[in-house]
Short mmCIF file of C-alpha atoms in Angstrom, two decimals:
data_model
loop_
_atom_site.label_atom_id
_atom_site.label_comp_id
_atom_site.label_asym_id
_atom_site.label_seq_id
_atom_site.Cartn_x
_atom_site.Cartn_y
_atom_site.Cartn_z
CA MET A 53 86.79 91.24 99.12
CA THR A 54 84.92 90.04 102.34
CA THR A 55 86.72 88.30 105.10
CA MET A 56 84.77 85.00 104.03
CA GLN A 57 85.87 85.66 100.49
CA LEU A 58 89.63 86.11 101.87
CA ASN A 59 89.48 83.12 103.94
CA ALA A 60 88.31 80.88 101.10
CA GLU A 61 90.97 82.29 98.95
CA LEU A 62 93.82 81.64 101.53
CA LEU A 63 92.56 78.11 102.03
CA ARG A 64 92.37 77.46 98.17
CA GLN A 65 95.94 78.78 97.81
CA LEU A 66 97.23 76.84 100.81
CA SER A 67 95.34 73.71 98.90
CA TYR A 68 97.94 74.11 96.00
CA ILE A 69 100.96 73.76 98.46
CA ALA A 70 99.57 71.17 100.66
CA ASP A 71 101.43 68.31 99.35
CA SER A 72 104.71 70.11 99.83
CA GLU A 73 105.74 69.92 103.41
CA GLU A 74 108.65 72.74 102.91
CA CYS A 75 106.17 75.07 101.32
CA MET A 76 103.66 74.71 104.03
CA LYS A 77 106.32 75.23 106.65
CA LYS A 78 107.22 78.58 104.93
CA ALA A 79 103.66 79.45 104.68
CA LEU A 80 102.85 78.73 108.36
CA LYS A 81 106.22 80.83 109.42
CA ALA A 82 104.88 83.77 107.42
CA ILE A 83 101.40 83.54 109.11
CA LYS A 84 102.84 83.42 112.44
CA ARG A 85 105.07 86.33 111.63
CA ILE A 86 102.17 88.32 110.60
CA VAL A 87 100.22 87.43 113.65
CA ALA A 88 103.16 88.36 116.08
CA SER A 89 103.44 91.62 114.37
CA ARG A 90 99.58 92.13 114.68
CA GLU A 91 99.70 91.29 118.36
CA SER A 92 102.68 93.72 119.16
CA GLU A 93 100.93 96.59 117.49
CA ALA A 94 97.66 95.68 119.59
CA LEU A 95 99.79 95.72 122.70
CA SER A 96 101.73 99.11 121.77
CA LYS A 97 98.61 100.86 121.46
CA SER A 98 97.32 102.56 124.75
CA SER A 99 93.71 102.03 125.86
CA GLY A 100 91.53 105.02 126.24
CA LEU A 101 91.34 104.17 130.10
CA GLN A 102 95.17 103.97 130.13
CA GLU A 103 95.63 107.24 128.64
CA ALA A 104 93.16 109.07 130.95
CA LEU A 105 95.09 107.65 134.04
CA ASP A 106 98.32 108.89 132.40
CA ASP A 107 96.68 112.25 132.07
CA VAL A 108 95.51 112.30 135.73
CA ARG A 109 99.22 111.18 136.80
CA ALA A 110 100.87 114.02 134.60
CA GLY A 111 98.44 116.42 136.22
CA ARG A 112 96.67 117.08 132.86
CA VAL A 113 93.25 117.71 134.49
CA TYR A 114 90.62 120.40 134.27
CA HIS A 115 88.72 121.92 137.29
CA ALA A 116 85.38 123.44 136.57
CA GLU A 117 82.35 124.85 137.82
CA ASN A 118 80.06 123.51 135.10
CA ALA A 119 80.08 121.93 131.62
CA ALA A 120 80.27 125.43 129.80
CA ASP A 121 83.07 126.26 132.06
CA LEU A 122 84.92 123.08 131.02
CA ILE A 123 84.40 123.66 127.59
CA LYS A 124 85.58 127.05 127.78
CA GLN A 125 88.91 125.72 129.49
CA CYS A 126 89.47 122.96 126.78
CA LEU A 127 89.35 125.41 123.90
CA GLU A 128 91.63 127.83 125.57
#
């Protein structure tokens, strides 16, 4: 399903329980839990820049005379 189809289906399913405050509270709580877990996953992943800075701090750097020398060192 596409994102638009999924969105439409979600809204359709919510419309079935829209008259029940208790059901809507449960649905909202579940959605908030999904959003929170997705946000925490995004925060736990390092960005490419952060990984590069960590490599420099840890001394994982290469010194090469040219590109060919750098490639050779990386493959060793």
